[in-house]
Amino acid sequence: SSYTPSQGGGVPSGVDHQTIGGGPFHTPVPTGVSPLYPNAVYYCSQELVTAFCALSVDGGVTFGPGVPIYNLTQCGGIHGHVKVAPDGTVYVPNASCLGGQGVAVSEDNGTTWTVRPVRGTAINGSPFQSAPSQGLVDPSLGIAKDGTVYFGYQNGDGTAHIAVSHDRGQTWVNDQDVGSIINLQNVTFPEVVAGDAKRAAFAFLGTTTAGNYQDFNNFHGVWHLYIATTYDGGKSYHTVDATPDDPVQRGSICNLGTTACGAHPINDRNLLDFMDITIDSHGREQVSYPDGCITTACINGGPNDYTAKATIARQSGGKGLFAQFDTTEPKAPAAPRVENLFRLSPTSVRLLWSEPDNGGSPITGYNIYRGTKSGGETLLTTIPNAAFYNPSTESYTVNYTDSTIAPNTQYFYRITAVNAQGEGHFCNEYRTGNALAPPTSSTTFSCDGQNVVTDPAGDAIDPAAGSAGGNTDQVDILAVSFSTDATAKTLTTTMTLKNLTNPPVPIAGTNDTYYYVVWTGADGKMYATLAAEPDPTGNFAFSYGEFNPGNNQLSTSNAATGSITAGANGTISVTVPLSGVGNPAIPVTAGQTPAVNNPYALTFSGEGALGTGLIFIAADDRAPNVGFGSSWAVCPAPPPPPADTAPRAQLTATPLKGVAPLTVNFDASNSSTSDGDTITAYRFDFGDGSQPVIQSSPVVSHTYTNPGDYRATLAVQDSGGTNSVNVADRFIEAQVGHVYGTGALDPAGNYTFSFNLQADLTGFLNFKDKRRGLAFQSSSVTQYLSSGRSDAGCAQVHGDGTLQDNSSVKYYVKACSDDTNGDTLLFQLNNQAGQVIYTRTARIAAGDIELVK
């Protein structure tokens, strides 16, 4: 929740490969600092001809002087991550020391360092000498509970070697190539972690293709993430491909630094060396790595993407690195994690889940349970695992569509996996929402494609930490439209935004923005257009393809054309070929499948370079907030109006805002029909997670117990069984009655009179000063206008208040309108003796003072 700035590395310090590590102090423990932080913290960094490590005894707030850990005659190149053993010995590995690879070791809390080469006895008993790595590939080491050191490295021939030391690096044994058993010819980015004395894991990227893997033009290997694990102290290793169906990179990987790699036609230094391995509290391995091949095209054999998407691989089963948590396998599968459950229509639901750990025995199928009450699920169906196999990707895509549900009914689901050992557990239960019966009108889609998706203004967020309150107009979606050009055989999506600048400016705390329009095509596949900004020229880049709702990204990407219209209600239009989005028939009549089904739109923000940085999981905005817009098709002519037209829902609410708990009276009496039917049912959804109310009366009251902004909606049904199709909603603001400020004071002032200065009002006054930590709520307020005085035109408020410590104060507030300076505010606080104890003058702006009736 809070962070304390550190001074950084001690002086002198290097400029590259900074690394921080911590662990126990080595005996004797340093003296002279009180209180001593429980563990030593080391900051190491690399310079041109040496490297420095500095010790902190206060938890990393300050560091002592940087101490050289080797000189030019001992080591060169780049070093790896500093790590501390349970006995306080400190290790910094290096790829080029004394003719091979080595490690700098300190046994006196970083005061002195000794370079120890990695050479000794190989697994076959013969002598071995490690060779410097190819390019700038730093080695890694893991330290077991008993101090055993496992040193993993890329040997001079490009292979994956690991050696073991039981005497702090003075001698090494059991050196071996852990990739030879699966014919790995080249590896890079070695990372090692250890647990119990005889257990360690070695992660790296590897390929079975031999040759110079840094040759951009001639190397065509396919790279995967591999993990080699030992349970016998490094005598043998079990090496697995952790990404068998999803390559990490295709082609070359450049490890030669910025100058040499910069000469390549495409940046194949995209992965850098941003990779590491660790273990959780149960000893299960976790590897973080950058993924350079993320699109469906690349995964299935197409050109490399050259991305660097942050990815995590987690061990899901088998033995970890802590023996105390070992389980006996084979056993029943783990519980599937349900990723999504949503209604496709009033009579169908789709469930998506992740394939769980198989327990050491292949999963044979999944059981789907369903019920109409919590805990009352019974077996609905059993699906064999083979049904999910996709031969084009050689992988399994697990999902199920239940088309046997009834409208107006809520369902509960749970999913279990089955193998030869039996049925596993389920992970929670998941429920659907209620739904009205579908409209009986034959016109179930829009014929003109205009504003098939609508969304209220002001509901976009800024996901960047520390950027609350930033302007979000540029990502605030108002509407989405579709159109087509029959001659050019193209489809155009148009997104309308609250305010769009040109050139584009990402919202506060972010570097780039992604605008998606998503729909399901006539062929049943999900498609999307994407406008991403800023590209290297500072403008938008346009693309389209199939859409993956699991990660909200394009799974295939193709170039598109597009344009923007800047300003208020600005638009982004993207044009794509009909052949690339399901090739819908144009025009489409009411008897055919619409060209666009279940449309919606998303905006996301990211950090880092466009296409290569991180993207926030939380959307800036979704339109509509829930569900989908109207389906769309190009019609030859509007169909004649049906005999039974849909009723029109109309909703009023009183009051629209107030202090929580807030009771609101809803009235749907003005809802109407145009065909002589009467309205027989009203469905009120209050938008706060409570169950919708379906009743025959048009009026209802509801209490919002928690502060927040809520969207209440109304749907009606007439005596002919037809449901309303229009949007009838009201936005309710349940306010916080008493707010305390935190954080720094906004330079703009952040004070306001949000009530009307032209009328006499009473209520409660909430005040906070973030900078001074002052806040109080009044017991009462009387607001009135003065006249006939020098300060005519000013509104004055005074009364009694209570501070956070429950002491009483008197306050006086005057707000004046000034044509030169705008609205200004004087706030003055007195103690009971009449002495001024606080005063503040500021512009009136959105923020901290409000009258709550």
Coordinates of C-alpha atoms in Angstrom, one line a residue, residues 37 268 713:
Y37 CA 17.2 -5.0 9.2
D268 CA 15.0 -10.0 -33.5
T713 CA -33.4 -0.4 -16.6

